[in-house]
Coordinates of N, CA and C in Angstrom, one line a residue:
Chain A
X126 N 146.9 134.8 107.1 CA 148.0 135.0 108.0 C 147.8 136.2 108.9
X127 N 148.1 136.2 110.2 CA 147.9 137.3 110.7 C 149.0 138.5 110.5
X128 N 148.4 139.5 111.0 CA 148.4 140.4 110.3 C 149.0 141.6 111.4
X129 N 150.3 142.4 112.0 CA 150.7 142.6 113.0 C 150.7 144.5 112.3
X130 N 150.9 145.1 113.9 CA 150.5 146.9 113.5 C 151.7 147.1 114.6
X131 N 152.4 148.0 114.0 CA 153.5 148.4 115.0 C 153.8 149.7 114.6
X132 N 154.3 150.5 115.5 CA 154.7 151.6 115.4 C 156.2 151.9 114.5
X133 N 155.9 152.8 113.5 CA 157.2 152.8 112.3 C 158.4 153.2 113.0
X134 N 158.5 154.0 113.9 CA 159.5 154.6 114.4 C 159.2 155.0 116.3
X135 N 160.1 154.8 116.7 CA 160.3 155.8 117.8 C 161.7 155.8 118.1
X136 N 161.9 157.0 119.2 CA 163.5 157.9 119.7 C 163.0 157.3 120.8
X137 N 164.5 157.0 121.5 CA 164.8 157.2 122.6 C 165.8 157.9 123.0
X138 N 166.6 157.9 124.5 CA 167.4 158.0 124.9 C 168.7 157.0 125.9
X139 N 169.6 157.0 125.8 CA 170.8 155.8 126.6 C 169.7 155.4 128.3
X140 N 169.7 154.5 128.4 CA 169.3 154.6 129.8 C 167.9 154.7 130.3
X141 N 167.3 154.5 129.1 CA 165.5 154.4 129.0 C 165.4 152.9 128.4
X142 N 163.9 152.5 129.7 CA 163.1 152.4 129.3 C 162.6 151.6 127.9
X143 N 162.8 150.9 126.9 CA 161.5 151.1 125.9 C 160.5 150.2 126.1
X144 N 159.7 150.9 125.4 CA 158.2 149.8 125.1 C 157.7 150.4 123.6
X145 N 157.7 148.5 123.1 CA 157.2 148.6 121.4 C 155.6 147.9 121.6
X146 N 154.9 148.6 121.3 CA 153.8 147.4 121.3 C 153.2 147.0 119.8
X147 N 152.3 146.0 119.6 CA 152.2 145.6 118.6 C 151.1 144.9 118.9
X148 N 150.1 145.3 117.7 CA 148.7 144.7 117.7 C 148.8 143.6 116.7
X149 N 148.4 142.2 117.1 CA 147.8 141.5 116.4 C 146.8 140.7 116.3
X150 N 145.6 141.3 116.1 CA 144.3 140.6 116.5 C 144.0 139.6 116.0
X151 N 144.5 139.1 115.0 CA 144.4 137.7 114.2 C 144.9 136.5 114.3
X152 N 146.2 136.6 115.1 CA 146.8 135.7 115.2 C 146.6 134.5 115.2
X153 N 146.7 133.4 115.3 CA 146.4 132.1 115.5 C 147.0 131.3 116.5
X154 N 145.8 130.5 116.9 CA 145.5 129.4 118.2 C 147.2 129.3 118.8
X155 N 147.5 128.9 117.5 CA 148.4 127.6 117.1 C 150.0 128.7 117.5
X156 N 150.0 130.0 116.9 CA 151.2 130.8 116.9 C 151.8 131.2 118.2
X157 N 153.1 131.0 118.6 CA 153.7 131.7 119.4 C 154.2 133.4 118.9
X158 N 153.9 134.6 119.7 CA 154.4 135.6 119.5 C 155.6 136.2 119.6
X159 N 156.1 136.3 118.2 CA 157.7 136.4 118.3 C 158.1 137.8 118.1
X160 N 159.5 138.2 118.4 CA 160.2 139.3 117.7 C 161.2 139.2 118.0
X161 N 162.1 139.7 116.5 CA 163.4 139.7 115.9 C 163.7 141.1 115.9
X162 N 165.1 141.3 116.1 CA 165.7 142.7 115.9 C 166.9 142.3 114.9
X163 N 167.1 143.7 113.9 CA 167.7 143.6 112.6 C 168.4 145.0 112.7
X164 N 169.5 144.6 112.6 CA 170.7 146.0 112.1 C 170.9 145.9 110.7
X165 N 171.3 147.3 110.6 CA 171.8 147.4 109.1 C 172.4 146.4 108.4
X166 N 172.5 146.1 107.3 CA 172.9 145.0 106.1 C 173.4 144.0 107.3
X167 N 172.2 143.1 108.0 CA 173.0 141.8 108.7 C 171.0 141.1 109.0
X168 N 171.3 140.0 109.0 CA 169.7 139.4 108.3 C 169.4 139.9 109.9
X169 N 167.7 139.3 110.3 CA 166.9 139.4 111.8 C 167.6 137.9 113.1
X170 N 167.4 139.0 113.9 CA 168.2 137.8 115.2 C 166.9 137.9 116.1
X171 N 166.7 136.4 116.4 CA 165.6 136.2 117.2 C 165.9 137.3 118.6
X172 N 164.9 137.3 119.0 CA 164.6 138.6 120.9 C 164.4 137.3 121.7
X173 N 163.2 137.2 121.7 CA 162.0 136.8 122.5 C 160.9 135.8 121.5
X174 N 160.2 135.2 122.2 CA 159.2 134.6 122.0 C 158.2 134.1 123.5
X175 N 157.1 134.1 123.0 CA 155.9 133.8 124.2 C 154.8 133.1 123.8
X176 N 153.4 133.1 124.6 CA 152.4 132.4 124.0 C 151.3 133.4 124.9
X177 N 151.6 133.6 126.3 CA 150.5 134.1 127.0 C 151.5 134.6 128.4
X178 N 150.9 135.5 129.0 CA 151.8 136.6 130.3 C 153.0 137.1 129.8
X179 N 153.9 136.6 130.6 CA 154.8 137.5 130.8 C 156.2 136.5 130.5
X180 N 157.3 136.6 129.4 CA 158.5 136.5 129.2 C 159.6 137.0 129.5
X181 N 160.6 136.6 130.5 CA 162.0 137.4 130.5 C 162.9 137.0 130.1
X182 N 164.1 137.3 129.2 CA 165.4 136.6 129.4 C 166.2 137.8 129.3
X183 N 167.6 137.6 128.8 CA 168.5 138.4 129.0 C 168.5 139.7 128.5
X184 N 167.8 139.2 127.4 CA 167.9 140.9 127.0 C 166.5 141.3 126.9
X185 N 165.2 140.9 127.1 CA 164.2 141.7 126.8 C 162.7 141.1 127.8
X186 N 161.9 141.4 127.8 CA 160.8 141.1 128.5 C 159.5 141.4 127.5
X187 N 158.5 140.3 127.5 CA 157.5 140.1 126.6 C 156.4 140.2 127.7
X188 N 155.2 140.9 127.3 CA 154.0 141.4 127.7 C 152.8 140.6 127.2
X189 N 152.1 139.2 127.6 CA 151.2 139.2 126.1 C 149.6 139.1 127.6
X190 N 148.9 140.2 126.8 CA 147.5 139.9 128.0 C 147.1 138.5 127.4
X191 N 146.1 138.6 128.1 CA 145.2 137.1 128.3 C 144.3 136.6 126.9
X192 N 143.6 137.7 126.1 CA 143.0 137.9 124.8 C 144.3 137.5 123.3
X193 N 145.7 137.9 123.6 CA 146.6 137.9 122.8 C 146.5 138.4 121.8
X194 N 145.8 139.7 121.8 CA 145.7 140.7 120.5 C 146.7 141.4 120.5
X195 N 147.3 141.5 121.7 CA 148.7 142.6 121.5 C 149.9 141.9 122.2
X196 N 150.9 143.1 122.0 CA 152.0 142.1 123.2 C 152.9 143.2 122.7
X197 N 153.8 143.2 123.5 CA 154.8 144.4 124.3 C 155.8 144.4 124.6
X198 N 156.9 144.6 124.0 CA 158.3 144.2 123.8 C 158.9 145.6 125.2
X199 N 159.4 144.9 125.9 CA 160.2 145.9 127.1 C 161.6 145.4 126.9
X200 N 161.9 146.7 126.5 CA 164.0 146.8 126.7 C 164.3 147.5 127.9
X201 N 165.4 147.3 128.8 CA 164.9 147.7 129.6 C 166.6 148.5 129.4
X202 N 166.8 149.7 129.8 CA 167.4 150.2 130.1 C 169.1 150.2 128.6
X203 N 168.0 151.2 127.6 CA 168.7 151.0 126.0 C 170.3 151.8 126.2
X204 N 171.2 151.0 125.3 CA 172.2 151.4 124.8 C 172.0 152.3 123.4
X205 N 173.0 152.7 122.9 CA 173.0 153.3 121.8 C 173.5 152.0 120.7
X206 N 173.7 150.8 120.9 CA 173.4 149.6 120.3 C 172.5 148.9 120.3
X207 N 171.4 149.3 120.7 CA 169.8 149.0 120.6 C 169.1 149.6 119.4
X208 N 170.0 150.4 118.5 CA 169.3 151.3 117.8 C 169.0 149.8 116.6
X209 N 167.6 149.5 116.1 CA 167.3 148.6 115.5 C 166.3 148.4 114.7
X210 N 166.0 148.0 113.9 CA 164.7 147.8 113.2 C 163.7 145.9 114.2
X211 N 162.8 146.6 115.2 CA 162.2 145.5 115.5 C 160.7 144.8 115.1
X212 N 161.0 144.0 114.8 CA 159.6 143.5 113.9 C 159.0 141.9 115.2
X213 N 157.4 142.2 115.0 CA 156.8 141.7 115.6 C 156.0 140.6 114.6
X214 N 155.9 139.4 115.0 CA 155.1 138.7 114.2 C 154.6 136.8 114.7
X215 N 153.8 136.6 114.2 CA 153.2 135.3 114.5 C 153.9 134.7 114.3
X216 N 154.5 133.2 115.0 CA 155.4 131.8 114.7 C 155.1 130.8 115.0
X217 N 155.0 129.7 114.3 CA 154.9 128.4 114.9 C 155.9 127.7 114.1
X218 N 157.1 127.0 114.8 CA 157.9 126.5 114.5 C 158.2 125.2 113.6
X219 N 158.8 125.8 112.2 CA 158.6 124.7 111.3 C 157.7 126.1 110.2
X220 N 157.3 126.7 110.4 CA 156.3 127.7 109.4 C 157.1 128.7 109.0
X221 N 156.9 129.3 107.6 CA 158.1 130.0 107.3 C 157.3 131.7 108.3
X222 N 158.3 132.6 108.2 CA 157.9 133.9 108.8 C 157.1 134.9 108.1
X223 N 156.2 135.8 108.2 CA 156.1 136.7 108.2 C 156.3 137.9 108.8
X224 N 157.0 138.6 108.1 CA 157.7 140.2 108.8 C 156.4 141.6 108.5
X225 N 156.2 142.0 109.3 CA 155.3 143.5 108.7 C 156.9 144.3 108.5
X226 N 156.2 145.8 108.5 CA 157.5 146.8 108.1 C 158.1 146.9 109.4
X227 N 157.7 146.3 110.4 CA 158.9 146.5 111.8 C 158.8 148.4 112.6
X228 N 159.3 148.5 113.0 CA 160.0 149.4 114.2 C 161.2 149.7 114.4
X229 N 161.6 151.2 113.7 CA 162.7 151.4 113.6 C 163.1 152.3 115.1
X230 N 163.9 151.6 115.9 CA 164.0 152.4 117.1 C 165.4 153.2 116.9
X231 N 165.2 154.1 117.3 CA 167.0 155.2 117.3 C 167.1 155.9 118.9
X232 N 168.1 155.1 119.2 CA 168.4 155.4 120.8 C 169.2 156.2 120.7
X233 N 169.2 157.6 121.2 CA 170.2 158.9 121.1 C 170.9 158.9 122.6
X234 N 172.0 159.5 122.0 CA 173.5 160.0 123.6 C 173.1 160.8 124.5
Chain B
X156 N 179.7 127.9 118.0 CA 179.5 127.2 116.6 C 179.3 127.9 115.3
X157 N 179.3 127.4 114.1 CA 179.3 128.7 113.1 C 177.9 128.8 112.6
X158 N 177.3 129.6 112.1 CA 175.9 130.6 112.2 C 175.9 129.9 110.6
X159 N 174.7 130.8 109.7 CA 174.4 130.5 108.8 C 175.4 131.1 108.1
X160 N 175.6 130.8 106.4 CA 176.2 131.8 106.4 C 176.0 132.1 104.4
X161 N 176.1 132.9 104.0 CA 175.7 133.3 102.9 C 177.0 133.6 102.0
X162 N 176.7 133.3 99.9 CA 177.8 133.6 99.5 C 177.2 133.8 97.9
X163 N 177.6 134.8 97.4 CA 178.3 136.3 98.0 C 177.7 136.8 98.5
X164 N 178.4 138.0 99.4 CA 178.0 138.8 100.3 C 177.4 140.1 99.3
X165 N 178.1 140.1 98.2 CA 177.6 141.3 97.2 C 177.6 140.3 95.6
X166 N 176.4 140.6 95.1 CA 176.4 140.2 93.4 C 176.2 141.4 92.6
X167 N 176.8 141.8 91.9 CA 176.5 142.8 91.0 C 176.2 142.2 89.7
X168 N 175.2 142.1 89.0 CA 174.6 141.6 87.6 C 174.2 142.6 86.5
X169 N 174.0 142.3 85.5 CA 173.6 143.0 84.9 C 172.2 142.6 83.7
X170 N 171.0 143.5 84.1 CA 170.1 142.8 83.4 C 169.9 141.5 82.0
X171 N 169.0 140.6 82.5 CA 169.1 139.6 81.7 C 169.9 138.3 82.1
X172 N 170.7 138.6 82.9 CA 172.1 137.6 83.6 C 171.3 136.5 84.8
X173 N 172.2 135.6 84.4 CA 171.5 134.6 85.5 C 172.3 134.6 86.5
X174 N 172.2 134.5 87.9 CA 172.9 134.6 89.0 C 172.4 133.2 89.9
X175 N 173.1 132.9 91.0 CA 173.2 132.0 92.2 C 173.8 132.5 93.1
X176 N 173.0 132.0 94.2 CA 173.7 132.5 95.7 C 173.1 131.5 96.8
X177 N 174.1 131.7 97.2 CA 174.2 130.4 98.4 C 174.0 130.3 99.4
X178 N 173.7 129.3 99.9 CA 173.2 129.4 101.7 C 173.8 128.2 102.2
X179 N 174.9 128.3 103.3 CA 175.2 127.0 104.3 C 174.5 127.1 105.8
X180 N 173.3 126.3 105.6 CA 172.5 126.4 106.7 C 173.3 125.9 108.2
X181 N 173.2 126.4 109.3 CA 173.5 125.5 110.8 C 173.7 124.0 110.3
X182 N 174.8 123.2 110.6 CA 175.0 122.1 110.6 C 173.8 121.1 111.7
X183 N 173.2 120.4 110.7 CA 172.1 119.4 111.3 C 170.5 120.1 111.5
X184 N 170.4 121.5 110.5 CA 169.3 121.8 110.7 C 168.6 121.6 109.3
X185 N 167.7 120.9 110.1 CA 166.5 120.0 108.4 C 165.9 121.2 108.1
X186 N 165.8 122.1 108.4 CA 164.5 123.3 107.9 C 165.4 124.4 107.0
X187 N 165.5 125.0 105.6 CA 166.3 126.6 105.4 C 164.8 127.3 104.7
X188 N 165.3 128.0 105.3 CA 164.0 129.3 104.3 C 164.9 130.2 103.7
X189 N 164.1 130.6 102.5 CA 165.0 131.8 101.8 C 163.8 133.3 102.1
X190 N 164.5 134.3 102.1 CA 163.5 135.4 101.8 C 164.2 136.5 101.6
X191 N 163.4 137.3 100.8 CA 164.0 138.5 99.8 C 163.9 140.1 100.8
X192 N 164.5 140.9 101.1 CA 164.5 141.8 101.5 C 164.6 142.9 101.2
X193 N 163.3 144.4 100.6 CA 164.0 145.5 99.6 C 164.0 146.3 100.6
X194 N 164.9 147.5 100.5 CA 165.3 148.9 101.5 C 164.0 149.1 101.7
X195 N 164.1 149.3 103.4 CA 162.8 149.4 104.2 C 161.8 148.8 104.6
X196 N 161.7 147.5 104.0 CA 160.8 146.7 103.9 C 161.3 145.8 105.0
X197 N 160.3 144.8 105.9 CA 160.3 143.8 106.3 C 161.1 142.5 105.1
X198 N 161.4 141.2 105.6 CA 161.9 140.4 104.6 C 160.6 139.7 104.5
X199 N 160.5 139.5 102.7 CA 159.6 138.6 102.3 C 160.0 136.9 102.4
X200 N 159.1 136.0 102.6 CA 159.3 134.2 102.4 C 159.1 134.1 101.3
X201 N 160.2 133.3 100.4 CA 160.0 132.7 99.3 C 160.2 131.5 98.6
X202 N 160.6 130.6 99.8 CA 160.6 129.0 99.6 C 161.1 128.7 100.9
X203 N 160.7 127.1 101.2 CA 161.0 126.5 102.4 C 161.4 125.1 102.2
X204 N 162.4 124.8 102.5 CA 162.9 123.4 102.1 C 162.7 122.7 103.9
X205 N 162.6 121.3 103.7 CA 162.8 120.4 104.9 C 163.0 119.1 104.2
X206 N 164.4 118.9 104.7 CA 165.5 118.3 103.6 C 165.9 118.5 102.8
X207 N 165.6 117.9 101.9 CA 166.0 117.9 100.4 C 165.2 118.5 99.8
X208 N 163.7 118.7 100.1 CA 162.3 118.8 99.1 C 161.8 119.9 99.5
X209 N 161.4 120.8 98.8 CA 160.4 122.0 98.9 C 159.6 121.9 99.3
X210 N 159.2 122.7 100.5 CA 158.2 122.0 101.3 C 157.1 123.0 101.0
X211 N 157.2 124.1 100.9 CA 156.5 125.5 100.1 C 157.0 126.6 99.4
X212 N 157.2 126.7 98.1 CA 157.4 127.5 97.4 C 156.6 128.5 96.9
X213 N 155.5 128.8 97.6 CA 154.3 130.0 97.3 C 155.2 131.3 96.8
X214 N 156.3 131.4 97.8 CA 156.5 133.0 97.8 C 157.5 133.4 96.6
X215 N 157.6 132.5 96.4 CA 158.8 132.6 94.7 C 157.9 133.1 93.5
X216 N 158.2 134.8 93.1 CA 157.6 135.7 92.4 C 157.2 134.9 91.1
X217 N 157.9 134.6 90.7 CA 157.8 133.6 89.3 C 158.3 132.8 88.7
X218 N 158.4 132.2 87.4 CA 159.2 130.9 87.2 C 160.5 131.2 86.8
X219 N 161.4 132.9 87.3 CA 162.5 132.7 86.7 C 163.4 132.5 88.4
X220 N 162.6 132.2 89.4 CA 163.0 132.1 90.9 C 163.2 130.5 91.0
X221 N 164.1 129.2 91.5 CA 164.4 128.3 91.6 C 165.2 128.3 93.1
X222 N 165.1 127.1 93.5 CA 165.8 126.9 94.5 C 166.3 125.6 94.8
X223 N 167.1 124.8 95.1 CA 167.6 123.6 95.1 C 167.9 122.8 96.7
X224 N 168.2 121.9 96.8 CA 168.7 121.9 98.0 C 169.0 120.4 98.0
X225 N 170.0 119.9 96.8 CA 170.0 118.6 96.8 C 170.6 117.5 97.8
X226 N 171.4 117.7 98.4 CA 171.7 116.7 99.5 C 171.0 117.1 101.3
X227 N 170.4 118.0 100.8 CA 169.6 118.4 102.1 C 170.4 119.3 103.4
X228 N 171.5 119.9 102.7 CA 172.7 121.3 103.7 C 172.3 122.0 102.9
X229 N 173.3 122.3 102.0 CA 173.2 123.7 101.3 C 172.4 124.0 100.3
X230 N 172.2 125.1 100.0 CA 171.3 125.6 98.8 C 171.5 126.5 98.2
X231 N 170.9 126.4 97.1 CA 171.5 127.5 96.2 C 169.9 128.2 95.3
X232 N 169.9 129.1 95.1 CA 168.7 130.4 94.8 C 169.1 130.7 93.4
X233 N 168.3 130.4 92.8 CA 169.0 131.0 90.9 C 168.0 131.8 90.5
X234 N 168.0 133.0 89.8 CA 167.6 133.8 89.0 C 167.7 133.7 88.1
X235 N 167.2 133.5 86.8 CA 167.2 133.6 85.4 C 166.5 134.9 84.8
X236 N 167.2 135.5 83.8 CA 166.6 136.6 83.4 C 166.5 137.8 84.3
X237 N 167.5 138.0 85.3 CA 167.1 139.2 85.6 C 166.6 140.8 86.0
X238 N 166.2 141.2 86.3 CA 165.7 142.2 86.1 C 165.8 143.5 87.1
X239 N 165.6 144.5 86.7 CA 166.1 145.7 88.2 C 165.2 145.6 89.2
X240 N 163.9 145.2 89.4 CA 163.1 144.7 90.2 C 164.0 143.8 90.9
X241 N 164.6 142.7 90.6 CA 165.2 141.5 91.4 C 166.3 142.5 92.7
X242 N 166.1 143.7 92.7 CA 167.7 143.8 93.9 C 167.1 144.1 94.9
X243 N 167.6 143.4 95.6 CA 167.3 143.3 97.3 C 168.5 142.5 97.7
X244 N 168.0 142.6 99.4 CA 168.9 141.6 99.7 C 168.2 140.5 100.1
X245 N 168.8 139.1 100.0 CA 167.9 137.6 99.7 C 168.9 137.2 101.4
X246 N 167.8 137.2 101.9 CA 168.5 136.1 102.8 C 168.2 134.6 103.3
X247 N 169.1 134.0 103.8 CA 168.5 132.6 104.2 C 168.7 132.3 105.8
X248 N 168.3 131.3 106.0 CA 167.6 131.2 107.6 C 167.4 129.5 107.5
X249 N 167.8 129.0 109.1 CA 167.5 127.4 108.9 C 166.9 127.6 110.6
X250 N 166.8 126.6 110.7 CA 165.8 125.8 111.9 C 166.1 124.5 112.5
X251 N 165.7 124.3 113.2 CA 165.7 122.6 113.4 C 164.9 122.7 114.8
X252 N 163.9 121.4 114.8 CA 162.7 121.3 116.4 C 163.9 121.1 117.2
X253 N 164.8 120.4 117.2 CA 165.2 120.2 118.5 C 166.2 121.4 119.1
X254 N 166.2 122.8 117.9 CA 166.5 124.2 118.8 C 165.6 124.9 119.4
X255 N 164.5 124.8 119.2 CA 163.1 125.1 119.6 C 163.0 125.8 118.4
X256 N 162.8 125.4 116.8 CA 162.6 125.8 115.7 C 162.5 127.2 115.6
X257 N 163.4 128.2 116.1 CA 163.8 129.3 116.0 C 164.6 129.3 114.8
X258 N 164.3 130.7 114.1 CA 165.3 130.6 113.0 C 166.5 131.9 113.0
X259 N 167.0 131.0 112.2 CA 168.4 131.4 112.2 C 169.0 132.0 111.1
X260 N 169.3 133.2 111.3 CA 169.5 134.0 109.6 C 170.6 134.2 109.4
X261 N 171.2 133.8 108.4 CA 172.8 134.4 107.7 C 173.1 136.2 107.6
X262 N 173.7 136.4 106.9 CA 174.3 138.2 106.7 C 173.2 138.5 105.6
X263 N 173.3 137.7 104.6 CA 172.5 138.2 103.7 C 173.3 138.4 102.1
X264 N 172.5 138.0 101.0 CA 173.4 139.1 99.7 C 172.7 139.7 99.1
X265 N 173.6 141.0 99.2 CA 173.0 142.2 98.4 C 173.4 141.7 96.8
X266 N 172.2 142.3 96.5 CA 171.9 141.4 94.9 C 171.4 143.1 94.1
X267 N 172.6 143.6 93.0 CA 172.1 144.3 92.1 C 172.1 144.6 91.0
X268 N 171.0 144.8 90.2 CA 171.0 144.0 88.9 C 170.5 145.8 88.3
X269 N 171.6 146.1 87.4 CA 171.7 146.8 86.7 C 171.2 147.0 85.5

């Protein structure tokens, strides 16, 4: 199973910016690159998903180069309800999930 | 529409006790997964039903973990025997291809076993 590296933590501020990136050099052929964000005691809610370039929807934008070793979660412009645990990981639908320890983001006032 | 949804929201046990907890997956979705979640951690996979039938149970620590899912909606997660290792929170999550097999997670129950 592949095997995803993300940063444990980072701060922000209201009105930044973020960028999470996340290495996964193993991934497989077959996997779309996903991520879920999770608040306190309430299970993971899908973001995004991709396979290769560039992903937008309402709330987030996916980065994946051409190699798909990494890929790059862009928030753009955080609330102080962005503060979340985001986890990055391999999917192919119909396959159960694998979560690493995620990315605890804390967006400060 | 209504989400997944989980019951109870809190179990408090006490070692040796057998417990159940429940999952009403999205209406018309053939896929639920269960997975266990301890403070801080990522959630672990520990069985996957599509339909009625276990379609992979790897992730179920041992034989006091069971899972059911007889008419192919709801399911139910039993512990036998157990133990202060077992508290986490267990959540469940359903699917279906024709949502674009995104999964879909309940609240969750916090499970703790004294």
């Amino acid at each position: 199973l592949a095997k995803t590296t993300q940063p444990i933590s980072m701060d922000s501020y209201e009105g930044q910016e973020v960028n999470i990136t996340c290495s996964h050099n193993n991934i497989a052929t077959n996997d779309y690159i996903t991520w879920y964000q999770q608040f306190p005691s309430q299970g993971p809610r899908f973001i995004i998903q991709g396979y290769k370039t560039k992903v937008t929807n309402e709330v987030a934008s996916l980065f994946i180069p051409a190699d798909r070793k990494s890929s790059t979660l862009s928030l753009p412009r955080v609330s102080l309800s962005d503060t979340a645990v985001y986890y990055c990981l391999g999917a192919n639908a119909g396959n159960m999930l694998t979560f690493g320890g995620g990315t605890r983001l804390m967006v400060k006032p | 529409g209504a989400g997944v949804s989980q019951t109870p929201s809190n179990k408090v046990t006490e070692k040796g006790k057998y417990v159940e907890l429940r999952c009403d997956p999205i209406s018309g979705h053939t896929a639920l997964y269960w997975y266990r979640q301890s403070l801080g951690q990522g959630p672990e996979f520990l069985i996957y039903f599509q339909g009625t039938g276990a379609a992979d149970d790897s992730g179920l620590p041992n034989d006091r973990f069971f899972a059911v899912r007889p008419e192919g909606s709801v399911s139910t997660l039993k512990i036998q025997r157990t133990e202060r290792g077992d508290s986490a929170m267990y959540l469940c999550a359903s699917s279906s291809p024709l949502a674009g097999g995104e999964q879909f997670f309940g609240p969750g129950t916090r499970l703790t076993v004294l």
